Short mmCIF file of C-alpha atoms and ligand atoms in Angstrom, two decimals:
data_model
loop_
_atom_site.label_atom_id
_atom_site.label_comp_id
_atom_site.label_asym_id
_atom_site.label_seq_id
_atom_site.Cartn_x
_atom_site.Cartn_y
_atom_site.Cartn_z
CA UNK A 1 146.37 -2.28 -33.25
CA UNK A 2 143.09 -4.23 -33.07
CA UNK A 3 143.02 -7.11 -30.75
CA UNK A 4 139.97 -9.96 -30.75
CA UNK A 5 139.23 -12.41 -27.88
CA UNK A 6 135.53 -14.26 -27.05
CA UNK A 7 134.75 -14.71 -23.40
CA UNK A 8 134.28 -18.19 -24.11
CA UNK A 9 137.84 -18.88 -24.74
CA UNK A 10 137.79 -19.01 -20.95
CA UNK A 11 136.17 -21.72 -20.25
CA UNK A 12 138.23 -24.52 -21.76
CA UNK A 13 140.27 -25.37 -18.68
CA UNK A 14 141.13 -29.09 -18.28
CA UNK A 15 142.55 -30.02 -14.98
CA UNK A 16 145.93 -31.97 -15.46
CA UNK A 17 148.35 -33.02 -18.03
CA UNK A 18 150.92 -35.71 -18.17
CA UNK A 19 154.39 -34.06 -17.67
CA UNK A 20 157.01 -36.05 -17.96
CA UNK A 21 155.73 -39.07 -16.17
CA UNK A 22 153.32 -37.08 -13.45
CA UNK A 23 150.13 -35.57 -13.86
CA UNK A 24 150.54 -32.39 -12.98
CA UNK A 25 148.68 -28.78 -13.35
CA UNK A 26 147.55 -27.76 -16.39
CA UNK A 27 149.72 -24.95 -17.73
CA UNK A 28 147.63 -23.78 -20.67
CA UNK A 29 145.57 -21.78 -17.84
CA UNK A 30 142.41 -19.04 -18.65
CA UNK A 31 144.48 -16.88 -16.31
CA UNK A 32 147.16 -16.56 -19.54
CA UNK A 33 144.48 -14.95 -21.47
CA UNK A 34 143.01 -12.36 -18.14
CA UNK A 35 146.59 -11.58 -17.62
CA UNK A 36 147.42 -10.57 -21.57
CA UNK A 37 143.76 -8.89 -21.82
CA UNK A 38 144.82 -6.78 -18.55
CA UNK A 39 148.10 -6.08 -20.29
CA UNK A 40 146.97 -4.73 -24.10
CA UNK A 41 143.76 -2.98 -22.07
CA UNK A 42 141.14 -5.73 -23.48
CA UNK A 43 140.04 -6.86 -26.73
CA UNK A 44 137.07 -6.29 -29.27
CA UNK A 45 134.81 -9.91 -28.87
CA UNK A 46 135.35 -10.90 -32.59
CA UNK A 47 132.44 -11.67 -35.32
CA UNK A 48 131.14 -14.79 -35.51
CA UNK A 49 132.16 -16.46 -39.64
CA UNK A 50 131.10 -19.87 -38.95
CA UNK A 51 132.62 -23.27 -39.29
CA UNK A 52 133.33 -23.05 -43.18
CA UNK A 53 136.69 -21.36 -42.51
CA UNK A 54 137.75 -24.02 -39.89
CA UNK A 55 136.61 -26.94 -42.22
CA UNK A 56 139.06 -25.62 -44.99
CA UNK A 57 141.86 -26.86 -42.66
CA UNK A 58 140.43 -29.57 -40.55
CA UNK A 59 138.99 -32.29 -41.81
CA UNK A 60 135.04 -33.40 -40.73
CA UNK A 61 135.99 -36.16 -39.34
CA UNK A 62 138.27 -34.87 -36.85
CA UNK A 63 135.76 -31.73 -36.41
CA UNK A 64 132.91 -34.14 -35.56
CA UNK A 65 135.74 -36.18 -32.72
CA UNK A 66 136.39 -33.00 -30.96
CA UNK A 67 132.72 -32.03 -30.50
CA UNK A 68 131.89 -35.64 -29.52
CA UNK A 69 134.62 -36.93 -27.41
CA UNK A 70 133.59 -35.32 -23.63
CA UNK A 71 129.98 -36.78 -24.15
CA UNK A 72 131.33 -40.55 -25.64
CA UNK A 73 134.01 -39.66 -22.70
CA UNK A 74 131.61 -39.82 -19.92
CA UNK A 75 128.93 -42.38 -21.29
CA UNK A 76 131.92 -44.76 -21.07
CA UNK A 77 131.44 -43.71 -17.58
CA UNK A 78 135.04 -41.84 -17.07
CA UNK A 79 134.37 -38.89 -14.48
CA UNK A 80 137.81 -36.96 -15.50
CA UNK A 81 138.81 -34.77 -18.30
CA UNK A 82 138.94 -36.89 -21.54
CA UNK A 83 142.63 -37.76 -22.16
CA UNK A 84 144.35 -40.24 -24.84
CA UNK A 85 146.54 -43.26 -23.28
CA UNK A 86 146.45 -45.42 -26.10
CA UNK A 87 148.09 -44.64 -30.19
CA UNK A 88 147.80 -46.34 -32.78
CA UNK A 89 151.44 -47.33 -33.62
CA UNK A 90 152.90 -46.28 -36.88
CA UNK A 91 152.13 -47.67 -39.81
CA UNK A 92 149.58 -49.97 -38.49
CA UNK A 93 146.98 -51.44 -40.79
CA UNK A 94 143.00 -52.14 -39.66
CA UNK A 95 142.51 -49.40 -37.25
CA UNK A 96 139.45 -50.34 -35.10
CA UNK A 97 137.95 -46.80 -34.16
CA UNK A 98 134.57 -47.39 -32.45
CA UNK A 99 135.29 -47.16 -28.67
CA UNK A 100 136.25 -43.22 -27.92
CA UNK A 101 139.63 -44.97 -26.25
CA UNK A 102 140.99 -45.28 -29.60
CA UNK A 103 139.49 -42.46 -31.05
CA UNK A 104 141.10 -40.43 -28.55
CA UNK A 105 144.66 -42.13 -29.53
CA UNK A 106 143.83 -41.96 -33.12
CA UNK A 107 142.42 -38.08 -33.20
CA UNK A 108 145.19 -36.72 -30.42
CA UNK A 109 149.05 -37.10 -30.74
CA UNK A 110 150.17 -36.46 -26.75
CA UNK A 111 148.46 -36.89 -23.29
CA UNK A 112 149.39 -33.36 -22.15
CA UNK A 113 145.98 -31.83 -24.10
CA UNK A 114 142.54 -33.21 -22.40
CA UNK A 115 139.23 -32.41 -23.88
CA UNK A 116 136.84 -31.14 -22.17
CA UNK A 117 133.13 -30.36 -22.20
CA UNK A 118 134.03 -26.87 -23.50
CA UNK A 119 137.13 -27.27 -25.50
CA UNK A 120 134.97 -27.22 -28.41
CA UNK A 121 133.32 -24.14 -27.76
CA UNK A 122 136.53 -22.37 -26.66
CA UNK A 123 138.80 -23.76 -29.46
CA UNK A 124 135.67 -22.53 -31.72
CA UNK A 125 136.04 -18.84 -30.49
CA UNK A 126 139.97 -18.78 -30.67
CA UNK A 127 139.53 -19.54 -34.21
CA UNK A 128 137.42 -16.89 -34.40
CA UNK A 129 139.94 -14.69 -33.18
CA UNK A 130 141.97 -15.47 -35.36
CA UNK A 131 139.61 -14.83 -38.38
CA UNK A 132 138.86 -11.56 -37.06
CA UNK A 133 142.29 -10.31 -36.83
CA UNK A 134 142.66 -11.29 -40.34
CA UNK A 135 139.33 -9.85 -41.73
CA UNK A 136 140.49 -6.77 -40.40
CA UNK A 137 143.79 -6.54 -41.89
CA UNK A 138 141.89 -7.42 -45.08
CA UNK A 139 140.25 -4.02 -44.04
CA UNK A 140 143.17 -2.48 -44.18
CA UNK A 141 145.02 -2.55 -40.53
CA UNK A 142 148.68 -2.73 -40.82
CA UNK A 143 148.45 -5.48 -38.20
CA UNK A 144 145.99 -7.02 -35.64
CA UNK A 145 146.13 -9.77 -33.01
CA UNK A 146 144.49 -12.57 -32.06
CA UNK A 147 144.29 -13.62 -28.31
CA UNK A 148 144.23 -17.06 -29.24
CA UNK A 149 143.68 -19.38 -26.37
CA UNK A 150 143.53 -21.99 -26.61
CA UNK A 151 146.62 -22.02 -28.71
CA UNK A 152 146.46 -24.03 -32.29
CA UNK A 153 149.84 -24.37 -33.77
CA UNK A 154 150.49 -28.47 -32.67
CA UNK A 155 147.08 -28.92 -34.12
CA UNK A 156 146.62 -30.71 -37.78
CA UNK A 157 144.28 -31.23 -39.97
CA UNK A 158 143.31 -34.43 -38.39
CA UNK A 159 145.04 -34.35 -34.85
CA UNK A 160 144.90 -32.45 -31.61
CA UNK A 161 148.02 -32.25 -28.88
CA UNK A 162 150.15 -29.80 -27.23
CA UNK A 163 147.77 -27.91 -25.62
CA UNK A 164 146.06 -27.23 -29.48
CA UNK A 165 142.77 -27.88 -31.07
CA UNK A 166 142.26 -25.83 -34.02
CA UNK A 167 145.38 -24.31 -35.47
CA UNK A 168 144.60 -20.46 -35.88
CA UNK A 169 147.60 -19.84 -37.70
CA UNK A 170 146.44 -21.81 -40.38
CA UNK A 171 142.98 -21.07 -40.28
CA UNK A 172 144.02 -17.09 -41.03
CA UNK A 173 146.40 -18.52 -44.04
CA UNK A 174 143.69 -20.55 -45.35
CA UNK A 175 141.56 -17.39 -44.82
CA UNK A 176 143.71 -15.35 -46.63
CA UNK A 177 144.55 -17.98 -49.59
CA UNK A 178 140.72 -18.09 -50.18
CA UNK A 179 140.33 -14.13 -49.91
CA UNK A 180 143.13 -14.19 -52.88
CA UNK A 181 146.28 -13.58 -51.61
CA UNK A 182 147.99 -16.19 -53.69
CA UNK A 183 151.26 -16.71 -51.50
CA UNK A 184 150.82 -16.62 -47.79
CA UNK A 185 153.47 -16.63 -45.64
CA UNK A 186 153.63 -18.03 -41.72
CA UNK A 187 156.54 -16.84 -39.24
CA UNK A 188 156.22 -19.49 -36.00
CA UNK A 189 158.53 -18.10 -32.75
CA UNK A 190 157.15 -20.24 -30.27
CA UNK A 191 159.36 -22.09 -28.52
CA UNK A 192 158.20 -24.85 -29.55
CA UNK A 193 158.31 -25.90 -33.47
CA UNK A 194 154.60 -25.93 -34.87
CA UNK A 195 153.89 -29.46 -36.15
CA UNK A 196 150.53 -28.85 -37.08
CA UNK A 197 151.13 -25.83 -39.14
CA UNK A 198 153.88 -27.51 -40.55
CA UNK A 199 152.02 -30.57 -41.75
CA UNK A 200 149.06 -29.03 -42.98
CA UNK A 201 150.90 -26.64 -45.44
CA UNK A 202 153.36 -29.40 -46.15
CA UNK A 203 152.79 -30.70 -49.61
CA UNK A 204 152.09 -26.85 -50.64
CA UNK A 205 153.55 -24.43 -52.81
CA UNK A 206 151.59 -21.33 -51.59
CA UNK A 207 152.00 -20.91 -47.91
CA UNK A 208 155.48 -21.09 -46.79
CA UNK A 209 156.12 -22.16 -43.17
CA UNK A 210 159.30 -20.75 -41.54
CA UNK A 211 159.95 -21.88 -37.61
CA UNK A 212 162.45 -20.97 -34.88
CA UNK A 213 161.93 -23.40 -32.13
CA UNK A 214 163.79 -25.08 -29.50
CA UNK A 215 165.87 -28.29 -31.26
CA UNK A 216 163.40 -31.29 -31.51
CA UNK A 217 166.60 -33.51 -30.38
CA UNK A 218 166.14 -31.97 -27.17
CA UNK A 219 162.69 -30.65 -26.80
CA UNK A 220 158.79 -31.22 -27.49
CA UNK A 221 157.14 -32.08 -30.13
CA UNK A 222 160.78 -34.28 -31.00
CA UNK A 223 159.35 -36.00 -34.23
CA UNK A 224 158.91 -32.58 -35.92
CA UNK A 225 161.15 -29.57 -36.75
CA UNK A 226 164.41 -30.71 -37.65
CA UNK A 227 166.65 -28.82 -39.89
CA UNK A 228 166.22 -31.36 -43.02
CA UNK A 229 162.44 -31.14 -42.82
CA UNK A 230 161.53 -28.82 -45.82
CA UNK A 231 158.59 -29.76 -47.51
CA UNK A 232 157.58 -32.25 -50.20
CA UNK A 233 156.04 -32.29 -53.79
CA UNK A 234 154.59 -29.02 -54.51
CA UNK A 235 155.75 -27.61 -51.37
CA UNK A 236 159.32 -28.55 -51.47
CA UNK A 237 161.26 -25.88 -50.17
CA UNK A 238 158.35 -23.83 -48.97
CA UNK A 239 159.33 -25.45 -45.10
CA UNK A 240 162.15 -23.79 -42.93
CA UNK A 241 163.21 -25.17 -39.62
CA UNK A 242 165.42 -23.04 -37.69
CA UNK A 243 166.21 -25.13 -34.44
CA UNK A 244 168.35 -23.61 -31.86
CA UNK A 245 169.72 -24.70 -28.42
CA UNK A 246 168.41 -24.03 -25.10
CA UNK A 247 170.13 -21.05 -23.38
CA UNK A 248 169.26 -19.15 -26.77
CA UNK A 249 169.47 -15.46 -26.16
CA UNK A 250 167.98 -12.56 -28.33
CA UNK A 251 171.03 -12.29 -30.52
CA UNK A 252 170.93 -15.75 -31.76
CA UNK A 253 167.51 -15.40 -31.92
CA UNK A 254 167.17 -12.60 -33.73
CA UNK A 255 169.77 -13.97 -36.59
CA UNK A 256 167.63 -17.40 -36.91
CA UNK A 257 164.32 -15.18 -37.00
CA UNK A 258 166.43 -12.38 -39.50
CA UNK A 259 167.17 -16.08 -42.10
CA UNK A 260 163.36 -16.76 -41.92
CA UNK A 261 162.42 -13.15 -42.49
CA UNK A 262 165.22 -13.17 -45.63
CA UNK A 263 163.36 -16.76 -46.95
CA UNK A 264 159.76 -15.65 -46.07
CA UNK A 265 160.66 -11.83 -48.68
CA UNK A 266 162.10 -14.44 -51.49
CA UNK A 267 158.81 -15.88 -51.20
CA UNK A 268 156.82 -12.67 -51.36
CA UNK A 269 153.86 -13.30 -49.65
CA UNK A 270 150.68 -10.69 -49.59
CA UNK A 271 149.87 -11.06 -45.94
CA UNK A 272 152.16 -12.87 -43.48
CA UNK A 273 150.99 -14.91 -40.31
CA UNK A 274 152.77 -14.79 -36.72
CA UNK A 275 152.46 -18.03 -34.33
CA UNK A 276 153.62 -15.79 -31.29
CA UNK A 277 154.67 -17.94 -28.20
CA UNK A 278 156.25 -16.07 -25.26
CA UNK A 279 157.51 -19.27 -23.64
CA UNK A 280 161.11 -18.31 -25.35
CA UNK A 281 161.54 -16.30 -22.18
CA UNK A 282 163.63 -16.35 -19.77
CA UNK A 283 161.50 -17.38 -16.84
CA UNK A 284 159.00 -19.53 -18.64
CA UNK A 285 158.62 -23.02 -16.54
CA UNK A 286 158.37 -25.55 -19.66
CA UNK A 287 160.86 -23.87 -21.91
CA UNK A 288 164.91 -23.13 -22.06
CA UNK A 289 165.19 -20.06 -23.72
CA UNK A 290 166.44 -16.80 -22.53
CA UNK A 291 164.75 -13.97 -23.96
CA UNK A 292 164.26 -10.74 -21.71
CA UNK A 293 160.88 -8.90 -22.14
CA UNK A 294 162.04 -5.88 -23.87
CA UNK A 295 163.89 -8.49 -26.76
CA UNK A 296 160.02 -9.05 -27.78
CA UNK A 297 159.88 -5.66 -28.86
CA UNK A 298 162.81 -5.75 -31.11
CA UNK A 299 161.89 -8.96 -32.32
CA UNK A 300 157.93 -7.22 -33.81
CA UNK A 301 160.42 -3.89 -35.21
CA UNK A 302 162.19 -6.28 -37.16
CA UNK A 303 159.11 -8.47 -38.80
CA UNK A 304 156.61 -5.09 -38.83
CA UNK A 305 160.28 -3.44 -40.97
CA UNK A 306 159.36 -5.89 -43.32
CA UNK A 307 156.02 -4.56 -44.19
CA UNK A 308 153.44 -6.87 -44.63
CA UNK A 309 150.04 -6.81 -43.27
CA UNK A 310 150.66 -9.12 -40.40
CA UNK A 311 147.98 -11.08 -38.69
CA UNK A 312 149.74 -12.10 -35.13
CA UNK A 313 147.93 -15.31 -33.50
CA UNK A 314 148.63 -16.15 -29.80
CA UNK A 315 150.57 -19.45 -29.16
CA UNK A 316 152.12 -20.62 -26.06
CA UNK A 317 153.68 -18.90 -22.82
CA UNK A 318 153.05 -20.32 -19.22
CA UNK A 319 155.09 -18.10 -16.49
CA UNK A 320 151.71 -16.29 -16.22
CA UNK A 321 152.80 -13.32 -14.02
CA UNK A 322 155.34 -12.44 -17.03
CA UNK A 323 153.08 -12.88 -19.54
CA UNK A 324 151.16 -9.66 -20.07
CA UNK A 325 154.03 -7.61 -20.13
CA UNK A 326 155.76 -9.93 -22.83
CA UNK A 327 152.73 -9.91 -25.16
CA UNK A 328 152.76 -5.93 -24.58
CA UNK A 329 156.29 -5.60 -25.55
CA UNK A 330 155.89 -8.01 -28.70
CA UNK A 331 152.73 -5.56 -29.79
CA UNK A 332 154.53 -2.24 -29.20
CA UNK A 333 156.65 -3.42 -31.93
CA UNK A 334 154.34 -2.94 -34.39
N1 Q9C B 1 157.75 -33.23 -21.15
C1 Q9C B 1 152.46 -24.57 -26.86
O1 Q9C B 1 153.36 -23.86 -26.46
N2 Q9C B 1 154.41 -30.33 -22.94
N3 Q9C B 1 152.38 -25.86 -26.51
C2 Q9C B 1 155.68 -30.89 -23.20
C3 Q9C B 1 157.45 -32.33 -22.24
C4 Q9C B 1 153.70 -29.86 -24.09
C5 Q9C B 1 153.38 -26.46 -25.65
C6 Q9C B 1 156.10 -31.71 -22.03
C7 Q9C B 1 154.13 -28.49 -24.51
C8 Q9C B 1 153.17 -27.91 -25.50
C9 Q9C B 1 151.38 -24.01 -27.70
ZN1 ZN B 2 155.18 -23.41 -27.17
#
């Protein structure tokens, strides 16, 4: 299975995050992506395609934001990693965006994801990835992966947070839509439902979204992912949230994942998308699930049964010593 990552990726590595009420560690660490390169024996550095297939999801605006905020951070003379404190409430009317402090509210949904100096270029290069693993199953390749890190699936198309800049997942849909596939399909396991993904296919018929996630009663991102959430206009019904409680072991798992893999063939897509998150195990520090490293494995057998070309794109996972040996077992699966 080929496997893209760009050096670069590394260096996006913000300091702290606001975790429930204390700044704490970062956990979206470069050591996730050393430990998962050690683990699948490396990765080919993956061809540079430009910004074109980014801007079909994001919008320039928001592009321009992310490449400007560390610089507009520090002339306002902050030393630290550029994080939001300040949102613009629902609803509200006149939004005044000129100092980065509301830019920073307005462009970023959470305080836990900082920009940095080199989030740009690292976010850049996981996109990348992610357009490399799908070029090649274009090429033919049953399946490839993307080492995407930073992750992308709380990213929208105008809106950064939880731990995501550019949303990979939908950057390889988009890809694909645009390479003529006309129905594109995007399987999210993360523990965490995938807000961005979710919104920016949301009003559309021709990629269909289908989460299992951690119930947004309970857990992050809370506004998104609930059960009733299923799409709008064009893209009614092409939404599925499958929200499950913590504890969740493989078997429960595996029936919510088995209902999205049943929706996701009535849809018949050409090329199907994985937001992969290995913070559904057991031992992950931020998460409540309980799946065992070998359940990762049996998890790929039953989405690679399927059959579709399958691009997989790296999401979250943060007990770091784990984390290569989960990503390996999700891969041998395929
Ligand atoms: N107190 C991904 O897995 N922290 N992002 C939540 C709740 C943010 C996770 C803190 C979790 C984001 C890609
Ligand atoms: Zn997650």
């Amino acid at each position: 299975m080929r496997r893209f990552f760009a050096p670069v990726q590394l260096t996006h590595a913000p300091a702290r995050e606001l975790h429930n009420g204390s700044f704490v560690a970062y956990a979206e660490v470069p050591a996730r992506a050393e430990t998962i390169l050690r683990a699948i024996g490396g990765a080919e550095a993956p061809e540079d395609r430009g910004e074109a297939p980014i801007a079909a999801v994001h919008a320039p605006d928001y592009l321009a934001f992310l490449k400007e905020a560390p610089a507009r951070w520090a002339a306002a003379g902050r030393s630290g990693d550029a994080i939001p404190y300040t949102f613009p409430v629902v609803g509200r009317r006149a939004l005044r965006l000129d100092r980065i402090d509301a830019l920073m509210g307005r462009y970023g949904f959470d305080a836990t994801t900082p920009i940095t100096a080199d989030t740009w270029a690292a976010a850049y290069g996981s996109a990348q990835t992610a357009l490399a693993a799908t070029h090649a199953v274009f090429g033919g390749e049953r399946a490839a992966f993307a080492l995407g890190r930073p992750p992308g699936h709380h990213a929208g198309a105008d809106y950064c947070g939880g731990y995501c800049h550019l949303n990979t997942a939908a950057i390889a849909a988009q890809a694909a839509r645009d390479a003529g596939h006309p129905r594109v399909a995007i399987l999210d396991i993360d523990y965490h439902h995938g807000n961005g993904t979710q919104d920016i296919f949301w009003d559309r018929g021709d990629v269909f979204y289908a989460s299992v996630h951690a119930d947004p009663a309970t857990d992050y991102p809370f506004y998104w992912g609930h059960a009733d959430e299923t799409g709008e206009g064009e893209g009614r019904g092409a939404t599925l949230n499958l929200p499950l409680p913590h504890g969740t072991r493989l078997d429960a798992f595996r029936v919510a994942q088995s209902r999205a893999l049943d929706a996701i063939s009535r849809f018949g897509p050409g090329l199907l998308v994985v937001s992969f998150g290995a913070d559904t195990w057991q031992g992950d520090p931020i998460s409540r699930f309980s799946l065992t490293t070998s359940d990762y494995a049996l998890l790929a057998r039953d989405i690679a049964g399927a059959g579709w070309p399958t691009v997989v794109v790296m999401e979250g996972g943060y007990a770091v010593d784990a984390l290569g040996a989960n990503v390996a077992s999700f891969l041998s699966g395929f």
